[in-house]
Short mmCIF file of C-alpha atoms in Angstrom, two decimals:
data_model
loop_
_atom_site.label_atom_id
_atom_site.label_comp_id
_atom_site.label_asym_id
_atom_site.label_seq_id
_atom_site.Cartn_x
_atom_site.Cartn_y
_atom_site.Cartn_z
CA MET B 1 32.94 11.67 -77.88
CA ASN B 2 35.69 9.26 -75.19
CA ILE B 3 35.98 12.76 -73.36
CA LYS B 4 32.36 13.72 -72.53
CA GLN B 5 31.68 10.75 -71.93
CA ASP B 6 34.43 10.51 -69.54
CA LEU B 7 33.32 14.20 -67.81
CA THR B 8 29.93 12.86 -67.43
CA HIS B 9 30.47 9.73 -65.47
CA LEU B 10 32.52 12.90 -63.36
CA LEU B 11 30.51 14.79 -62.53
CA VAL B 12 27.13 12.73 -62.16
CA ALA B 13 30.42 10.80 -59.57
CA LEU B 14 30.58 13.83 -58.01
CA PHE B 15 27.18 14.36 -57.72
CA MET B 16 26.00 11.61 -56.51
CA VAL B 17 29.36 12.01 -53.26
CA LEU B 18 27.83 15.24 -52.43
CA VAL B 19 23.86 14.81 -52.54
CA ASN B 20 24.88 11.30 -49.53
CA ILE B 21 27.19 13.85 -47.92
CA SER B 22 24.45 16.50 -47.56
CA MET B 23 22.20 13.05 -47.05
CA TYR B 24 24.79 12.28 -43.82
CA CYS B 25 24.48 16.43 -42.95
CA GLN B 26 21.24 15.61 -42.69
CA ASN B 27 20.87 12.46 -40.82
CA LEU B 28 23.36 13.65 -38.19
CA ASP B 29 21.30 17.13 -37.64
CA ASP B 30 18.61 14.34 -36.91
CA SER B 31 20.53 11.73 -34.26
CA PRO B 32 18.63 9.92 -31.80
CA PHE B 33 21.79 10.11 -30.46
CA LEU B 34 22.79 12.90 -28.39
CA ASN B 35 26.62 13.44 -27.23
CA ILE B 36 27.32 14.34 -23.89
CA LYS B 37 30.09 15.47 -24.70
CA SER B 38 28.42 18.58 -26.83
CA PHE B 39 27.25 19.79 -24.29
CA GLY B 40 30.33 20.82 -22.32
CA ALA B 41 31.17 17.61 -20.49
CA LYS B 42 34.38 16.59 -20.34
CA GLY B 43 34.12 13.30 -18.85
CA ASP B 44 37.92 13.39 -17.04
CA GLY B 45 36.35 12.81 -13.64
CA LYS B 46 37.77 16.10 -12.91
CA THR B 47 34.76 18.10 -13.88
CA ASP B 48 31.60 18.60 -12.76
CA ASP B 49 29.14 17.39 -15.88
CA THR B 50 25.54 17.84 -13.28
CA PRO B 51 25.02 20.80 -15.97
CA ALA B 52 25.97 19.13 -19.29
CA LEU B 53 23.88 16.15 -18.27
CA LEU B 54 20.81 18.59 -17.38
CA LYS B 55 21.29 20.22 -20.40
CA ALA B 56 21.60 17.00 -22.46
CA MET B 57 18.09 15.60 -21.19
CA GLU B 58 17.10 19.26 -21.33
CA ALA B 59 17.49 18.59 -25.78
CA ALA B 60 17.01 14.26 -25.85
CA THR B 61 13.07 15.45 -24.11
CA GLN B 62 12.62 18.03 -26.84
CA SER B 63 13.29 15.98 -30.09
CA ASP B 64 13.44 11.83 -29.79
CA GLY B 65 16.91 11.64 -28.74
CA THR B 66 19.32 9.75 -26.60
CA VAL B 67 21.27 11.00 -24.14
CA TYR B 68 24.92 9.19 -24.94
CA PHE B 69 28.45 9.05 -23.02
CA PRO B 70 31.64 7.97 -24.86
CA HIS B 71 33.89 5.93 -22.60
CA GLY B 72 34.24 8.74 -19.46
CA ASN B 73 34.48 8.97 -16.25
CA TYR B 74 31.59 12.01 -16.13
CA LEU B 75 31.10 13.37 -12.12
CA ILE B 76 27.50 14.02 -11.51
CA HIS B 77 25.95 15.21 -7.98
CA PRO B 78 21.86 13.25 -7.52
CA ILE B 79 19.53 14.53 -10.44
CA LYS B 80 15.49 13.77 -11.83
CA VAL B 81 15.97 11.66 -14.76
CA PRO B 82 12.66 13.00 -17.01
CA SER B 83 10.32 10.77 -18.75
CA HIS B 84 10.81 8.95 -22.39
CA ILE B 85 14.40 9.85 -22.36
CA THR B 86 17.90 6.90 -22.49
CA LEU B 87 20.28 7.77 -20.92
CA LEU B 88 22.83 4.92 -23.01
CA GLY B 89 27.49 4.62 -22.60
CA TYR B 90 28.36 1.57 -23.06
CA SER B 91 31.12 0.86 -20.28
CA ALA B 92 31.25 -2.87 -20.51
CA TRP B 93 32.61 -3.50 -16.81
CA GLY B 94 33.56 -6.42 -15.57
CA TYR B 95 33.68 -8.13 -12.08
CA GLU B 96 36.51 -7.48 -9.63
CA ASN B 97 41.07 -7.14 -10.42
CA LYS B 98 42.01 -9.25 -8.59
CA ASP B 99 45.16 -10.14 -10.02
CA LYS B 100 45.90 -5.96 -11.00
CA ALA B 101 45.81 -7.29 -14.79
CA ASP B 102 42.56 -5.08 -15.34
CA LYS B 103 42.04 -1.44 -14.00
CA ASP B 104 38.93 -0.74 -16.99
CA TYR B 105 37.52 -3.89 -14.26
CA ILE B 106 35.12 -1.03 -12.85
CA GLY B 107 33.71 -0.10 -17.01
CA LYS B 108 34.60 2.72 -18.64
CA THR B 109 32.13 5.24 -18.61
CA ILE B 110 30.93 5.12 -15.04
CA LEU B 111 29.03 8.14 -13.55
CA THR B 112 30.30 8.71 -10.52
CA ALA B 113 28.59 10.55 -7.10
CA GLN B 114 30.18 13.49 -6.29
CA SER B 115 27.55 14.19 -3.19
CA GLY B 116 24.95 11.54 -2.08
CA ASP B 117 22.41 14.27 0.59
CA ALA B 118 20.24 12.71 -2.28
CA ARG B 119 16.78 9.72 -2.06
CA ALA B 120 19.63 8.84 -5.39
CA LEU B 121 22.18 9.28 -7.64
CA LEU B 122 19.64 9.28 -10.78
CA ASN B 123 15.55 9.37 -9.41
CA LEU B 124 12.84 8.65 -11.54
CA ASP B 125 10.63 9.28 -9.26
CA ASN B 126 6.70 8.97 -10.83
CA ASN B 127 8.44 9.49 -14.46
CA ARG B 128 8.00 6.94 -16.90
CA GLY B 129 9.53 5.03 -20.35
CA ILE B 130 13.22 5.88 -19.13
CA ARG B 131 15.42 3.56 -19.76
CA ILE B 132 19.30 3.42 -18.49
CA ILE B 133 21.57 1.08 -20.62
CA GLY B 134 25.18 -0.15 -20.09
CA LEU B 135 26.50 2.46 -17.20
CA THR B 136 28.98 2.27 -14.37
CA LEU B 137 27.27 3.85 -11.38
CA ASP B 138 29.57 4.43 -8.33
CA GLY B 139 28.21 5.83 -5.06
CA LYS B 140 31.09 6.15 -3.68
CA LYS B 141 29.39 5.04 0.06
CA LEU B 142 28.08 9.10 -0.01
CA GLY B 143 25.67 9.56 2.06
CA LYS B 144 23.00 8.12 4.27
CA ARG B 145 20.55 5.57 2.08
CA MET B 146 21.37 7.04 -1.61
CA HIS B 147 20.26 4.39 -4.08
CA GLY B 148 21.65 4.25 -7.54
CA VAL B 149 18.19 4.73 -9.05
CA TYR B 150 14.65 5.40 -7.74
CA ALA B 151 10.82 5.24 -8.75
CA ARG B 152 8.14 4.69 -7.38
CA HIS B 153 4.41 5.81 -9.36
CA SER B 154 1.68 7.49 -8.60
CA GLY B 155 -1.33 6.02 -10.05
CA SER B 156 0.12 4.73 -13.69
CA GLU B 157 1.61 2.05 -14.38
CA GLN B 158 5.82 3.59 -15.18
CA HIS B 159 7.55 0.65 -17.37
CA ASN B 160 11.02 2.22 -16.49
CA ILE B 161 14.12 0.21 -16.93
CA ILE B 162 17.99 -0.13 -16.30
CA GLU B 163 19.52 -2.20 -18.31
CA ASP B 164 23.34 -3.87 -18.75
CA CYS B 165 24.39 -1.33 -15.88
CA ARG B 166 26.41 -1.20 -12.97
CA ILE B 167 25.46 -0.49 -9.75
CA GLN B 168 27.69 -0.05 -7.15
CA ARG B 169 28.47 1.26 -3.64
CA PHE B 170 26.00 3.44 -2.47
CA SER B 171 25.00 4.26 1.41
CA GLY B 172 21.15 2.84 -0.18
CA SER B 173 20.34 0.21 -2.20
CA GLY B 174 21.54 -0.20 -5.68
CA ILE B 175 18.15 0.33 -7.02
CA ARG B 176 14.73 0.76 -4.89
CA LEU B 177 12.11 0.22 -6.62
CA GLU B 178 9.18 1.54 -4.43
CA ARG B 179 6.09 1.17 -5.45
CA SER B 180 6.64 1.14 -8.84
CA TRP B 181 4.48 -0.04 -11.00
CA VAL B 182 6.01 -1.97 -14.47
CA PHE B 183 9.89 -2.16 -14.33
CA GLY B 184 12.43 -4.54 -16.42
CA VAL B 185 15.43 -4.81 -14.49
CA ARG B 186 18.04 -7.00 -16.94
CA ARG B 187 22.06 -8.11 -17.35
CA CYS B 188 22.86 -5.70 -13.60
CA LEU B 189 25.64 -6.16 -11.20
CA LEU B 190 24.44 -5.46 -8.26
CA MET B 191 28.12 -5.02 -6.08
CA PHE B 192 28.57 -3.49 -2.83
CA ASN B 193 25.56 -1.86 -1.91
CA GLN B 194 25.44 -0.81 2.09
CA GLU B 195 21.35 -1.85 2.13
CA HIS B 196 20.48 -4.22 -0.63
CA GLY B 197 21.58 -5.35 -4.14
CA VAL B 198 17.36 -4.39 -5.48
CA ASP B 199 14.35 -3.55 -3.06
CA ILE B 200 11.47 -3.73 -4.26
CA THR B 201 9.08 -2.80 -0.78
CA GLY B 202 5.53 -1.77 -2.36
CA GLY B 203 7.23 -3.08 -6.48
CA TYR B 204 5.10 -5.23 -8.43
CA ASP B 205 5.32 -6.31 -12.14
CA GLY B 206 7.97 -6.55 -13.46
CA TRP B 207 10.83 -8.97 -14.46
CA MET B 208 14.12 -8.71 -12.53
CA ILE B 209 16.80 -11.56 -15.91
CA ASP B 210 20.46 -12.14 -15.73
CA ASN B 211 21.26 -10.46 -12.85
CA GLN B 212 24.07 -10.94 -10.59
CA PHE B 213 23.24 -9.49 -7.13
CA THR B 214 26.79 -9.57 -5.26
CA ALA B 215 28.44 -8.88 -1.84
CA ASN B 216 25.78 -6.42 -0.47
CA ASN B 217 25.82 -5.15 2.94
CA GLY B 218 21.75 -6.65 3.37
CA TYR B 219 19.48 -8.76 1.21
CA GLY B 220 20.86 -9.42 -2.62
CA LEU B 221 16.73 -8.77 -3.45
CA PHE B 222 14.44 -7.24 -0.80
CA ALA B 223 10.83 -6.46 0.38
CA ARG B 224 10.50 -5.23 3.36
CA GLY B 225 6.94 -5.75 4.17
CA GLU B 226 6.21 -2.99 6.18
CA PRO B 227 7.24 1.27 6.44
CA HIS B 228 11.19 1.95 6.71
CA PRO B 229 11.25 4.15 9.94
CA ASP B 230 12.04 7.73 7.76
CA LYS B 231 8.34 7.56 6.00
CA THR B 232 6.09 10.15 7.25
CA LYS B 233 3.02 9.27 7.21
CA GLU B 234 1.53 11.12 4.48
CA GLU B 235 3.90 8.47 3.08
CA ILE B 236 3.12 5.62 4.10
CA LYS B 237 -0.61 6.87 3.72
CA ASP B 238 0.08 7.10 -0.22
CA LEU B 239 2.28 3.99 -0.23
CA LYS B 240 -0.47 1.54 1.27
CA PHE B 241 1.85 -1.78 -0.27
CA PHE B 242 4.73 -2.13 2.00
CA GLY B 243 5.56 -5.95 -0.40
CA GLY B 244 6.42 -7.44 -3.43
CA ALA B 245 4.47 -8.66 -6.58
CA SER B 246 3.79 -10.62 -9.62
CA VAL B 247 7.79 -10.15 -10.74
CA MET B 248 9.57 -13.01 -12.55
CA VAL B 249 12.76 -13.72 -10.63
CA THR B 250 14.77 -15.16 -13.69
CA ALA B 251 18.34 -17.28 -14.04
CA ASN B 252 19.53 -15.21 -11.90
CA ARG B 253 22.82 -15.35 -10.00
CA ILE B 254 22.62 -13.83 -5.99
CA GLU B 255 25.61 -14.58 -3.66
CA TRP B 256 27.65 -12.86 -0.75
CA ASN B 257 25.44 -11.43 0.47
CA LYS B 258 24.99 -10.70 3.96
CA LYS B 259 21.59 -10.78 5.37
CA GLY B 260 20.66 -13.49 3.41
CA GLY B 261 19.61 -13.84 -0.89
CA ILE B 262 15.79 -12.88 -1.06
CA PHE B 263 13.78 -11.44 1.81
CA LEU B 264 9.78 -10.99 1.01
CA ASN B 265 7.43 -10.41 3.39
CA LYS B 266 4.18 -9.58 3.31
CA SER B 267 3.48 -10.06 -0.85
CA ASN B 268 2.43 -12.19 -2.92
CA SER B 269 2.19 -13.33 -6.94
CA MET B 270 6.49 -14.29 -6.46
CA GLN B 271 8.17 -16.38 -9.19
CA ILE B 272 11.08 -17.70 -8.52
CA THR B 273 12.13 -19.90 -11.77
CA GLY B 274 16.15 -20.95 -12.47
CA CYS B 275 18.31 -18.96 -9.91
CA ALA B 276 21.59 -19.34 -8.71
CA ILE B 277 21.57 -18.43 -4.97
CA ASP B 278 25.45 -19.17 -3.55
CA HIS B 279 26.99 -19.05 -1.03
CA ASN B 280 24.67 -16.29 1.43
CA PHE B 281 25.97 -15.42 5.24
CA GLY B 282 21.87 -15.18 5.92
CA PRO B 283 19.37 -17.27 4.35
CA GLY B 284 19.54 -18.54 0.46
CA ILE B 285 15.44 -17.81 0.40
CA LYS B 286 13.36 -16.49 3.33
CA ILE B 287 9.79 -15.64 2.72
CA THR B 288 7.05 -15.17 5.47
CA ASN B 289 3.47 -13.33 5.86
CA GLY B 290 2.91 -14.33 2.03
CA THR B 291 0.64 -15.86 -0.77
CA ALA B 292 0.76 -17.48 -4.33
CA HIS B 293 4.40 -18.25 -4.14
CA THR B 294 6.28 -20.53 -7.28
CA ILE B 295 9.73 -21.60 -5.51
CA SER B 296 11.15 -24.17 -8.89
CA GLY B 297 14.67 -25.30 -10.94
CA ASN B 298 16.96 -23.76 -8.89
CA LEU B 299 20.51 -23.76 -7.67
CA LEU B 300 20.89 -23.72 -4.10
CA ARG B 301 24.02 -23.80 -2.06
CA SER B 302 26.07 -23.42 0.58
CA ASN B 303 23.26 -20.62 2.07
CA GLY B 304 23.54 -20.32 6.05
CA VAL B 305 27.37 -18.87 5.80
CA ASP B 306 28.10 -17.85 10.08
CA ALA B 307 24.10 -17.39 10.86
CA LYS B 308 22.51 -18.09 13.41
CA ASP B 309 19.97 -20.50 14.67
CA ASP B 310 17.10 -20.47 11.94
CA ALA B 311 18.81 -17.70 9.53
CA CYS B 312 21.43 -20.93 9.29
CA SER B 313 19.14 -21.90 6.29
CA GLN B 314 19.07 -22.97 2.17
CA ILE B 315 14.84 -21.66 2.44
CA TRP B 316 13.55 -20.72 5.75
CA LEU B 317 9.00 -20.53 4.76
CA GLU B 318 7.02 -19.10 7.04
CA ASN B 319 2.90 -17.86 7.07
CA VAL B 320 3.12 -18.12 4.02
CA ASN B 321 0.33 -20.02 1.80
CA GLY B 322 0.00 -21.24 -1.81
CA VAL B 323 3.38 -20.86 -2.49
CA SER B 324 5.17 -24.15 -4.87
CA VAL B 325 8.19 -25.36 -3.71
CA THR B 326 9.59 -28.32 -6.41
CA GLY B 327 11.92 -29.40 -9.07
CA ASN B 328 14.94 -27.24 -6.76
CA THR B 329 17.99 -28.81 -6.72
CA ILE B 330 19.21 -28.03 -2.88
CA TRP B 331 23.73 -27.93 -2.12
CA GLY B 332 25.58 -27.12 1.28
CA TRP B 333 29.20 -27.69 -0.47
CA TYR B 334 31.05 -28.89 2.74
CA ASN B 335 33.69 -29.19 1.68
CA ARG B 336 34.25 -26.03 -0.59
CA LYS B 337 37.19 -24.56 0.17
CA GLU B 338 37.17 -20.38 -0.19
CA TYR B 339 35.37 -19.25 2.75
CA LYS B 340 36.80 -21.26 5.87
CA PHE B 341 33.67 -22.53 7.80
CA GLU B 342 33.62 -23.14 11.51
CA PHE B 343 30.22 -25.77 11.43
CA PRO B 344 28.62 -27.72 9.49
CA TYR B 345 26.47 -24.72 7.88
CA PRO B 346 23.64 -24.56 6.41
CA PHE B 347 22.04 -26.90 9.11
CA TYR B 348 18.80 -26.25 7.38
CA GLY B 349 17.59 -27.21 4.09
CA ILE B 350 14.16 -26.24 3.92
CA ILE B 351 12.30 -24.70 7.08
CA ALA B 352 8.48 -25.07 7.14
CA LYS B 353 5.68 -23.37 9.31
CA ASN B 354 2.45 -22.68 9.25
CA LEU B 355 1.78 -22.89 4.54
CA GLN B 356 -1.87 -23.93 3.86
CA GLY B 357 -2.47 -25.31 0.70
CA SER B 358 1.08 -24.72 -0.26
CA VAL B 359 3.06 -28.16 -1.66
CA ILE B 360 7.20 -28.62 -0.35
CA SER B 361 8.56 -30.86 -3.34
CA GLN B 362 9.89 -32.68 -5.91
CA ASN B 363 13.49 -31.28 -4.54
CA ALA B 364 17.20 -33.00 -5.02
CA MET B 365 19.15 -32.90 -1.63
CA TYR B 366 21.72 -34.46 -1.13
CA GLN B 367 23.74 -32.93 1.80
CA SER B 368 21.97 -29.61 2.24
CA SER B 369 22.22 -29.11 4.82
CA SER B 370 23.67 -30.93 8.69
CA LYS B 371 20.43 -30.83 11.46
CA GLU B 372 17.75 -31.20 8.58
CA GLY B 373 16.29 -31.73 5.22
CA ILE B 374 12.55 -30.68 5.95
CA SER B 375 12.20 -29.41 9.21
CA ASP B 376 8.63 -29.12 9.67
CA ARG B 377 7.90 -26.92 12.22
CA GLY B 378 3.84 -27.50 12.28
CA GLY B 379 1.50 -25.44 11.27
CA ASN B 380 1.21 -27.42 8.29
CA GLY B 381 -1.48 -29.90 8.22
CA THR B 382 -3.33 -28.69 4.38
CA SER B 383 0.05 -28.89 2.35
CA ILE B 384 2.03 -31.61 1.03
CA ILE B 385 5.01 -32.07 2.14
CA LYS B 386 6.94 -34.90 0.43
CA ASP B 387 9.45 -37.23 -1.95
CA ASN B 388 11.74 -34.55 -0.99
CA ALA B 389 15.73 -36.69 -2.02
CA TYR B 390 17.23 -35.91 0.98
CA VAL B 391 20.92 -37.69 1.82
CA LYS B 392 22.52 -35.79 5.22
CA PRO B 393 26.26 -35.49 4.76
CA LYS B 394 28.16 -37.36 7.17
CA ILE B 395 30.03 -35.47 9.56
CA GLU B 396 33.45 -35.51 11.79
CA LYS B 397 34.52 -33.45 13.84
CA ILE B 398 38.17 -32.47 14.37
CA ASP B 399 39.83 -32.61 17.93
CA GLY B 400 40.81 -28.25 18.04
CA GLY B 401 37.77 -27.06 15.82
CA GLY B 402 36.43 -27.21 12.05
CA PHE B 403 35.20 -30.55 10.48
CA ARG B 404 35.30 -32.24 7.21
CA ILE B 405 32.73 -34.31 5.13
CA LEU B 406 32.74 -38.02 4.99
CA GLU B 407 31.69 -39.41 2.06
CA ASN B 408 27.65 -41.05 1.74
CA LYS B 409 28.44 -44.09 1.20
#
């Protein structure tokens, strides 16, 4: 009797194991993850993995699939990404390798450009519902004005999202959202790009949250306000709008960019809140010819480094209507040691010229600038500019060049 019971229990257990194995295999077949190596990719930094990626993306469009990239260095030529797929990796990138102790600092899942004669390495164009997550994109400075990611709509919201990506060394911008409608850029590092970190010329209705824009040759965040010289008449007619609008720029670190932190021209309804804008080689924030912007709760520190004239400023506002600049902390940090200051940059805390219906108030401006806290250039008659706590730094020139900061008492 016991032998029969034991045999029955054994058969039941074996049956359950077989059922679980069958279900597991079925789940593998139905898995939303399409491993790019199953399509022939090597990820060895030597093989051209473009054909494998194209096959994997095509398969993803025919299923509910996500193209998954295991750790590796995937060499690819520029491609166009179809709608409603996800490109997913777990690159786990760092920042720099200053102590030479981190060989994987740029990440463990890398898409490396093999050529640069294209608009972007990943061209989203007019496609929608795309997710690019957890990848390192390396442009190797190839081509002329090739961007890392590019998108542009033709009449409908796109809702493309880029998350947890390191996008570096592109001959254009890290990301260019040209007339892109509804987008998100989150937890990304935009670094060492030859133009800007993110160019939103013509882009609107978006979110930029928890990103780091660092050491780009242009601005960290940029909206030209005018057509780029390389645009044809047909493209200009199609694009129509060349500013940026209704983008929430929140909790980003924007630093060490060569032309400045943020530049917005002919833009409207931008919200810049809770950002750290630090040590840019031009204005921390420059906004011209725009309407209805909010600049609130940000830290601006030692911007305008090496810049001349008005570019040597923390915030520069000119020909703007309905801008609110309140509750920011602005500091010059004149005794900073990590960079040699030949002159006491920045010169100006906030430059205000031709502002209508605007408010500049309640900003903490301790040693924010060496010449003026608020530089009122006129034309601000309908605006409120008051109650900003400016303390001018005491600076002493040193014989032979340079200066030193004296304690304010």
